[in-house]
Amino acid sequence: MKKADVILTDKEVQIEGDLRIKNGEDLIIENTKGKATAKLSSNGTLTLGDSTAPSHSHISLYGKSGRTIISDSYMRVKSVHASKLNGVEGQIKDLEIFGWKNEEIIPGKIVFKGKSNTDLLVIDPIKQDIIFKDGTTLKGILGQSGASSSGNQTSNANQLDIKNIQFKNGNEPAQYLFESGTSNPDKMVLSHSKNFSNWGLRYSDKKDSFHFDSNGKGVLNVFLGSKKVGVGVENPTHELEVNGSIAGTQAYKTLSDVAFKENVESIVNPIEAISSLNGVTYDWNEKAKQTKNVEHKKQYGFIAQEVEKIVPELASTDTNGEKSLNYQGILPILVEAIKEQQQMINELQSKIIK
């Protein structure tokens, strides 16, 4: 072993050769104030820095790949290779990753490598995206205008294959449609597919309503605020409005309990009312066929405008100016007319017998 030569100058100490410290002594380097800024202990521990110093102490290592800096607050290195990274109590409390460009700090990517140095997964903080091995991006999968690593928009083939979604028990909403506001644009809650995105369930924030759409047109519409439901009617004017027929295996029932009625009176002149009604047959015209779901066969009924003149309470007009009839309301008038007519027949029969 070559003995060390110590060269002293007015600014530095140069050591050429090997330097050994025996008998458990430490090598200490002090600053001009007499405080230790570096200490090499005989047990192999190297201590750098002074806790009272205004600047950070560091170690600079130079090589062909560049410079590596290790300080008390950060480590600046071109690449890190490790099979395991441990923190306090087995966890990483804070992991800050950044890089330098023109001596400015820039966010750094997290890259998971595979064989042949292949990128398996890249987390890009600048693009706010995750890039997979095949170039697919998380934004592209979620339909948020994501692009592949090559700059191309992701295709349908890159959609996630989700078999099912299960939410935790509790009363928290499964999902939120909007961040805020009450006049957001209509949004599809659930669509058939990318190619048939206007087939499914749509929510209208402005109308506070849900719409089951068929090619963009609501076929079943539920209005939460006005409590109206339209089947084949996009803007129902009644609590339940159906553009078509209604069928069932039991009778349609209407509330008729006397506990909810007042001002009950007998129908006056029922025969006169029935005699004034004009039952007709008719066919639906082209306007009805184009705008309504009507049967293409002969119909039996009344004309609403005519009935309105005789029994106004049986006719109603919606917000579109279209009139409809309460056909059920004609039954009690008809019953009383038959009773009155039967009484007349009975009286005539009594006179004939006498």
Tab-separated table of C-alpha atoms in Angstrom:
chain	number	residue	atom	x	y	z
A	1	MET	CA	0.000	0.000	0.000
A	2	LYS	CA	1.261	3.425	-0.930
A	3	LYS	CA	1.430	5.830	1.921
A	4	ALA	CA	-0.555	9.008	1.590
A	5	ASP	CA	1.126	12.295	0.862
A	6	VAL	CA	-0.598	15.267	2.478
A	7	ILE	CA	-0.248	18.586	0.697
A	8	LEU	CA	-1.347	21.687	2.569
A	9	THR	CA	-2.190	24.959	0.831
A	10	ASP	CA	-3.892	28.131	2.008
A	11	LYS	CA	-7.283	26.973	0.598
A	12	GLU	CA	-7.354	23.184	0.553
A	13	VAL	CA	-5.875	19.908	1.676
A	14	GLN	CA	-4.855	17.438	-1.024
A	15	ILE	CA	-4.366	13.775	-0.212
A	16	GLU	CA	-2.542	11.598	-2.728
A	17	GLY	CA	-2.423	7.854	-2.168
A	18	ASP	CA	-4.104	5.818	0.619
A	19	LEU	CA	-5.179	7.385	3.899
A	20	ARG	CA	-5.733	5.195	6.935
A	21	ILE	CA	-7.069	6.114	10.364
A	22	LYS	CA	-6.155	3.797	13.212
A	23	ASN	CA	-7.066	3.358	16.855
A	24	GLY	CA	-10.768	4.232	16.380
A	25	GLU	CA	-10.158	7.834	15.401
A	26	ASP	CA	-12.511	9.812	13.090
A	27	LEU	CA	-11.656	12.030	10.127
A	28	ILE	CA	-13.442	15.355	10.552
A	29	ILE	CA	-13.628	18.284	8.137
A	30	GLU	CA	-14.658	21.603	9.627
A	31	ASN	CA	-15.815	24.841	8.039
A	32	THR	CA	-14.383	28.276	8.760
A	33	LYS	CA	-16.675	28.554	11.803
A	34	GLY	CA	-15.288	25.421	13.325
A	35	LYS	CA	-18.360	23.267	12.751
A	36	ALA	CA	-18.033	19.779	11.317
A	37	THR	CA	-19.384	19.568	7.762
A	38	ALA	CA	-18.076	16.077	7.006
A	39	LYS	CA	-17.173	13.156	9.245
A	40	LEU	CA	-15.752	9.767	8.349
A	41	SER	CA	-15.998	7.446	11.327
A	42	SER	CA	-13.868	4.387	11.841
A	43	ASN	CA	-17.036	2.246	11.810
A	44	GLY	CA	-17.556	3.127	8.132
A	45	THR	CA	-20.206	5.839	8.575
A	46	LEU	CA	-19.926	8.935	6.385
A	47	THR	CA	-21.754	11.966	7.701
A	48	LEU	CA	-22.183	15.111	5.630
A	49	GLY	CA	-23.705	18.467	6.370
A	50	ASP	CA	-24.510	20.825	9.155
A	51	SER	CA	-28.093	21.190	10.363
A	52	THR	CA	-27.567	24.915	10.879
A	53	ALA	CA	-26.226	25.520	7.374
A	54	PRO	CA	-28.475	27.647	5.100
A	55	SER	CA	-27.853	25.438	2.050
A	56	HIS	CA	-28.251	21.681	1.525
A	57	SER	CA	-25.176	19.499	1.643
A	58	HIS	CA	-24.913	16.904	-1.073
A	59	ILE	CA	-22.764	14.354	-2.815
A	60	SER	CA	-22.120	14.693	-6.536
A	61	LEU	CA	-21.158	11.631	-8.573
A	62	TYR	CA	-20.018	12.052	-12.161
A	63	GLY	CA	-19.996	9.441	-14.891
A	64	LYS	CA	-20.665	8.836	-18.578
A	65	SER	CA	-24.462	8.799	-18.057
A	66	GLY	CA	-24.440	12.166	-16.300
A	67	ARG	CA	-24.399	13.445	-12.766
A	68	THR	CA	-26.114	11.962	-9.725
A	69	ILE	CA	-26.805	14.203	-6.741
A	70	ILE	CA	-27.743	12.912	-3.300
A	71	SER	CA	-28.750	15.479	-0.692
A	72	ASP	CA	-30.701	15.590	2.556
A	73	SER	CA	-33.915	16.550	0.681
A	74	TYR	CA	-33.794	14.795	-2.693
A	75	MET	CA	-31.917	12.468	-5.017
A	76	ARG	CA	-31.307	13.572	-8.592
A	77	VAL	CA	-30.496	10.577	-10.757
A	78	LYS	CA	-30.992	9.565	-14.380
A	79	SER	CA	-32.428	6.147	-13.516
A	80	VAL	CA	-33.078	4.023	-10.456
A	81	HIS	CA	-32.834	0.223	-10.504
A	82	ALA	CA	-34.174	-1.559	-7.441
A	83	SER	CA	-35.911	-4.829	-6.699
A	84	LYS	CA	-37.553	-3.401	-3.580
A	85	LEU	CA	-38.274	0.077	-2.260
A	86	ASN	CA	-39.018	0.378	1.450
A	87	GLY	CA	-40.142	3.301	3.543
A	88	VAL	CA	-40.953	3.932	7.157
A	89	GLU	CA	-42.568	0.872	8.747
A	90	GLY	CA	-42.632	-0.926	5.406
A	91	GLN	CA	-44.622	1.792	3.602
A	92	ILE	CA	-43.681	4.684	1.367
A	93	LYS	CA	-45.069	7.775	3.072
A	94	ASP	CA	-44.295	10.297	0.332
A	95	LEU	CA	-43.008	9.530	-3.155
A	96	GLU	CA	-42.187	12.564	-5.277
A	97	ILE	CA	-41.025	11.948	-8.830
A	98	PHE	CA	-39.798	14.771	-11.022
A	99	GLY	CA	-37.105	15.555	-13.549
A	100	TRP	CA	-35.056	18.433	-14.872
A	101	LYS	CA	-35.149	20.207	-18.194
A	102	ASN	CA	-32.997	23.271	-18.714
A	103	GLU	CA	-32.466	23.287	-14.936
A	104	GLU	CA	-36.250	23.518	-14.316
A	105	ILE	CA	-38.199	20.880	-12.396
A	106	ILE	CA	-40.775	19.047	-14.540
A	107	PRO	CA	-43.165	16.230	-13.539
A	108	GLY	CA	-41.711	12.793	-14.157
A	109	LYS	CA	-43.451	9.727	-15.559
A	110	ILE	CA	-43.753	6.423	-13.734
A	111	VAL	CA	-42.850	3.623	-16.125
A	112	PHE	CA	-43.236	-0.095	-15.432
A	113	LYS	CA	-40.788	-2.014	-17.609
A	114	GLY	CA	-40.914	-5.559	-18.917
A	115	LYS	CA	-38.599	-7.774	-20.905
A	116	SER	CA	-36.439	-6.112	-23.554
A	117	ASN	CA	-37.011	-2.797	-21.810
A	118	THR	CA	-40.663	-2.749	-22.986
A	119	ASP	CA	-43.014	-0.229	-21.413
A	120	LEU	CA	-45.826	-2.227	-19.776
A	121	LEU	CA	-47.569	0.697	-18.089
A	122	VAL	CA	-46.868	4.432	-18.090
A	123	ILE	CA	-48.388	6.992	-15.735
A	124	ASP	CA	-48.051	10.415	-17.385
A	125	PRO	CA	-48.776	13.363	-15.031
A	126	ILE	CA	-48.545	15.960	-17.808
A	127	LYS	CA	-51.206	14.277	-19.982
A	128	GLN	CA	-53.107	13.217	-16.850
A	129	ASP	CA	-53.428	9.769	-18.352
A	130	ILE	CA	-52.338	6.142	-18.075
A	131	ILE	CA	-50.904	4.431	-21.153
A	132	PHE	CA	-51.047	0.649	-21.498
A	133	LYS	CA	-48.672	-1.703	-23.315
A	134	ASP	CA	-50.675	-1.671	-26.586
A	135	GLY	CA	-50.861	2.128	-26.646
A	136	THR	CA	-54.396	2.267	-25.272
A	137	THR	CA	-55.022	5.142	-22.877
A	138	LEU	CA	-57.307	5.257	-19.854
A	139	LYS	CA	-58.989	8.424	-21.161
A	140	GLY	CA	-59.667	6.669	-24.437
A	141	ILE	CA	-61.250	3.717	-22.665
A	142	LEU	CA	-63.464	6.046	-20.642
A	143	GLY	CA	-64.404	8.057	-23.729
A	144	GLN	CA	-62.696	11.247	-22.558
A	145	SER	CA	-61.010	12.166	-25.843
A	146	GLY	CA	-58.028	10.017	-25.020
A	147	ALA	CA	-55.380	9.177	-27.590
A	148	SER	CA	-52.951	6.323	-27.968
A	149	SER	CA	-49.252	6.831	-27.370
A	150	SER	CA	-48.919	7.336	-31.118
A	151	GLY	CA	-51.447	10.177	-31.047
A	152	ASN	CA	-54.349	8.263	-32.607
A	153	GLN	CA	-57.794	8.170	-31.033
A	154	THR	CA	-58.601	4.884	-29.361
A	155	SER	CA	-61.049	2.582	-31.128
A	156	ASN	CA	-63.936	0.399	-29.977
A	157	ALA	CA	-61.563	-2.534	-29.717
A	158	ASN	CA	-59.911	-0.807	-26.768
A	159	GLN	CA	-63.045	-0.764	-24.621
A	160	LEU	CA	-62.800	-2.421	-21.236
A	161	ASP	CA	-64.383	-5.854	-21.000
A	162	ILE	CA	-66.381	-5.484	-17.774
A	163	LYS	CA	-68.518	-8.470	-16.871
A	164	ASN	CA	-70.297	-6.808	-13.939
A	165	ILE	CA	-70.067	-3.989	-11.434
A	166	GLN	CA	-70.901	-4.450	-7.775
A	167	PHE	CA	-71.328	-1.537	-5.381
A	168	LYS	CA	-70.912	-1.619	-1.635
A	169	ASN	CA	-73.921	-1.780	0.648
A	170	GLY	CA	-75.169	1.564	1.881
A	171	ASN	CA	-77.276	4.526	0.787
A	172	GLU	CA	-74.573	6.386	-1.116
A	173	PRO	CA	-75.364	7.075	-4.815
A	174	ALA	CA	-73.866	4.501	-7.153
A	175	GLN	CA	-72.776	7.305	-9.476
A	176	TYR	CA	-73.092	11.050	-10.038
A	177	LEU	CA	-74.010	12.407	-13.458
A	178	PHE	CA	-72.804	15.983	-12.975
A	179	GLU	CA	-70.384	17.942	-10.830
A	180	SER	CA	-72.821	20.803	-10.213
A	181	GLY	CA	-75.572	22.897	-11.787
A	182	THR	CA	-79.208	22.205	-12.719
A	183	SER	CA	-79.188	23.061	-16.429
A	184	ASN	CA	-76.561	20.675	-17.754
A	185	PRO	CA	-76.918	19.194	-21.254
A	186	ASP	CA	-78.798	15.906	-21.554
A	187	LYS	CA	-76.602	12.919	-20.738
A	188	MET	CA	-76.933	9.249	-21.610
A	189	VAL	CA	-76.844	7.271	-18.368
A	190	LEU	CA	-76.623	3.957	-20.198
A	191	SER	CA	-76.162	3.350	-23.929
A	192	HIS	CA	-76.257	0.211	-26.056
A	193	SER	CA	-72.774	0.707	-27.523
A	194	LYS	CA	-70.503	3.228	-29.256
A	195	ASN	CA	-72.277	2.653	-32.553
A	196	PHE	CA	-75.734	2.909	-30.941
A	197	SER	CA	-75.081	5.556	-28.309
A	198	ASN	CA	-78.583	7.087	-28.659
A	199	TRP	CA	-80.314	3.853	-27.689
A	200	GLY	CA	-80.665	3.569	-23.918
A	201	LEU	CA	-81.472	5.644	-20.840
A	202	ARG	CA	-81.050	9.435	-20.998
A	203	TYR	CA	-81.353	12.002	-18.196
A	204	SER	CA	-82.491	15.581	-18.842
A	205	ASP	CA	-81.228	17.929	-16.165
A	206	LYS	CA	-83.255	20.887	-17.448
A	207	LYS	CA	-86.542	18.928	-17.413
A	208	ASP	CA	-85.608	16.752	-14.415
A	209	SER	CA	-86.682	13.666	-16.313
A	210	PHE	CA	-85.550	10.224	-17.457
A	211	HIS	CA	-86.088	9.020	-21.030
A	212	PHE	CA	-85.711	5.551	-22.489
A	213	ASP	CA	-84.590	6.419	-26.017
A	214	SER	CA	-85.055	4.527	-29.233
A	215	ASN	CA	-82.703	6.056	-31.791
A	216	GLY	CA	-82.646	9.319	-29.852
A	217	LYS	CA	-86.418	9.559	-29.358
A	218	GLY	CA	-88.010	8.984	-25.970
A	219	VAL	CA	-90.434	6.048	-25.959
A	220	LEU	CA	-90.867	5.950	-22.169
A	221	ASN	CA	-90.541	9.280	-20.387
A	222	VAL	CA	-90.713	9.912	-16.649
A	223	PHE	CA	-90.878	13.500	-15.376
A	224	LEU	CA	-89.877	13.687	-11.718
A	225	GLY	CA	-90.951	17.262	-11.024
A	226	SER	CA	-94.394	17.245	-12.655
A	227	LYS	CA	-94.950	13.560	-11.767
A	228	LYS	CA	-95.998	12.666	-15.312
A	229	VAL	CA	-95.270	9.539	-17.342
A	230	GLY	CA	-95.510	9.291	-21.104
A	231	VAL	CA	-95.516	6.007	-23.019
A	232	GLY	CA	-94.816	6.899	-26.613
A	233	VAL	CA	-95.385	10.534	-25.604
A	234	GLU	CA	-92.277	12.682	-25.173
A	235	ASN	CA	-94.035	15.506	-23.305
A	236	PRO	CA	-97.098	14.101	-21.507
A	237	THR	CA	-99.797	16.545	-20.398
A	238	HIS	CA	-101.471	14.027	-18.059
A	239	GLU	CA	-100.116	12.022	-15.130
A	240	LEU	CA	-100.124	8.960	-17.409
A	241	GLU	CA	-100.395	9.438	-21.145
A	242	VAL	CA	-100.160	6.525	-23.546
A	243	ASN	CA	-99.821	6.842	-27.289
A	244	GLY	CA	-101.534	3.544	-28.060
A	245	SER	CA	-103.777	0.988	-26.391
A	246	ILE	CA	-103.800	-0.304	-22.829
A	247	ALA	CA	-104.585	-3.948	-22.068
A	248	GLY	CA	-104.922	-5.992	-18.918
A	249	THR	CA	-106.494	-9.090	-17.391
A	250	GLN	CA	-108.507	-7.193	-14.770
A	251	ALA	CA	-110.857	-4.217	-14.797
A	252	TYR	CA	-109.532	-0.660	-14.638
A	253	LYS	CA	-110.581	0.816	-11.298
A	254	THR	CA	-111.352	4.427	-10.382
A	255	LEU	CA	-111.600	5.772	-6.849
A	256	SER	CA	-115.304	6.133	-5.972
A	257	ASP	CA	-115.497	5.996	-2.162
A	258	VAL	CA	-118.172	8.259	-0.669
A	259	ALA	CA	-115.687	9.205	2.045
A	260	PHE	CA	-113.962	11.382	-0.535
A	261	LYS	CA	-117.061	12.957	-2.122
A	262	GLU	CA	-119.259	15.956	-1.378
A	263	ASN	CA	-122.053	17.859	-3.117
A	264	VAL	CA	-123.535	14.537	-4.287
A	265	GLU	CA	-126.625	15.190	-6.439
A	266	SER	CA	-128.815	13.171	-8.816
A	267	ILE	CA	-128.306	13.668	-12.553
A	268	VAL	CA	-130.931	16.016	-14.015
A	269	ASN	CA	-132.542	15.334	-17.397
A	270	PRO	CA	-130.373	12.308	-18.278
A	271	ILE	CA	-132.598	11.303	-21.232
A	272	GLU	CA	-132.224	14.773	-22.736
A	273	ALA	CA	-128.436	14.549	-22.442
A	274	ILE	CA	-128.270	11.055	-23.936
A	275	SER	CA	-130.662	12.026	-26.715
A	276	SER	CA	-128.409	14.966	-27.611
A	277	LEU	CA	-125.283	12.817	-27.891
A	278	ASN	CA	-124.368	11.726	-31.377
A	279	GLY	CA	-122.599	8.371	-31.602
A	280	VAL	CA	-120.498	8.036	-34.752
A	281	THR	CA	-118.100	5.750	-36.574
A	282	TYR	CA	-114.886	7.169	-38.006
A	283	ASP	CA	-111.384	6.483	-39.299
A	284	TRP	CA	-108.246	8.191	-38.037
A	285	ASN	CA	-106.929	10.748	-40.563
A	286	GLU	CA	-103.352	11.120	-41.835
A	287	LYS	CA	-102.424	13.626	-39.130
A	288	ALA	CA	-103.377	11.115	-36.435
A	289	LYS	CA	-101.547	8.299	-38.223
A	290	GLN	CA	-98.348	10.363	-38.496
A	291	THR	CA	-98.316	11.772	-34.971
A	292	LYS	CA	-100.171	9.148	-32.916
A	293	ASN	CA	-100.024	5.399	-32.465
A	294	VAL	CA	-103.592	4.677	-33.690
A	295	GLU	CA	-105.363	1.615	-35.045
A	296	HIS	CA	-105.958	1.497	-38.778
A	297	LYS	CA	-109.532	0.304	-38.566
A	298	LYS	CA	-113.003	1.766	-38.083
A	299	GLN	CA	-113.633	3.361	-34.681
A	300	TYR	CA	-116.798	3.958	-32.626
A	301	GLY	CA	-117.205	6.950	-30.341
A	302	PHE	CA	-118.141	10.598	-30.018
A	303	ILE	CA	-116.796	13.941	-31.187
A	304	ALA	CA	-115.263	15.753	-28.210
A	305	GLN	CA	-116.345	19.200	-29.385
A	306	GLU	CA	-119.996	18.026	-29.628
A	307	VAL	CA	-119.986	16.360	-26.199
A	308	GLU	CA	-118.410	19.473	-24.686
A	309	LYS	CA	-121.475	21.508	-25.656
A	310	ILE	CA	-123.835	19.033	-23.946
A	311	VAL	CA	-121.820	17.861	-20.892
A	312	PRO	CA	-118.792	20.203	-20.608
A	313	GLU	CA	-117.363	18.286	-17.637
A	314	LEU	CA	-116.672	15.228	-19.794
A	315	ALA	CA	-114.341	17.058	-22.199
A	316	SER	CA	-110.845	18.367	-21.496
A	317	THR	CA	-108.227	20.267	-23.496
A	318	ASP	CA	-104.483	19.744	-23.014
A	319	THR	CA	-101.663	22.263	-23.404
A	320	ASN	CA	-101.402	21.375	-27.104
A	321	GLY	CA	-105.049	22.309	-27.659
A	322	GLU	CA	-106.047	18.694	-28.249
A	323	LYS	CA	-109.365	17.560	-26.765
A	324	SER	CA	-110.145	14.259	-25.080
A	325	LEU	CA	-113.227	12.669	-23.530
A	326	ASN	CA	-114.042	10.946	-20.266
A	327	TYR	CA	-115.999	8.073	-21.794
A	328	GLN	CA	-116.477	6.520	-18.352
A	329	GLY	CA	-118.410	9.602	-17.280
A	330	ILE	CA	-121.143	8.831	-19.834
A	331	LEU	CA	-122.077	5.592	-18.012
A	332	PRO	CA	-123.908	7.159	-15.017
A	333	ILE	CA	-125.837	9.451	-17.387
A	334	LEU	CA	-126.810	6.427	-19.462
A	335	VAL	CA	-127.852	4.471	-16.338
A	336	GLU	CA	-130.077	7.284	-15.097
A	337	ALA	CA	-131.551	7.748	-18.568
A	338	ILE	CA	-132.438	4.054	-18.744
A	339	LYS	CA	-133.995	4.206	-15.255
A	340	GLU	CA	-136.001	7.273	-16.171
A	341	GLN	CA	-137.086	5.728	-19.419
A	342	GLN	CA	-138.075	2.506	-17.633
A	343	GLN	CA	-140.176	4.508	-15.198
A	344	MET	CA	-141.968	6.105	-18.128
A	345	ILE	CA	-142.579	2.653	-19.642
A	346	ASN	CA	-143.931	1.375	-16.341
A	347	GLU	CA	-146.307	4.308	-16.056
A	348	LEU	CA	-147.592	3.737	-19.621
A	349	GLN	CA	-148.089	0.035	-18.895
A	350	SER	CA	-150.098	0.883	-15.769
A	351	LYS	CA	-152.367	3.184	-17.784
A	352	ILE	CA	-152.926	0.503	-20.463
A	353	ILE	CA	-153.826	-2.131	-17.857
A	354	LYS	CA	-156.375	0.204	-16.288
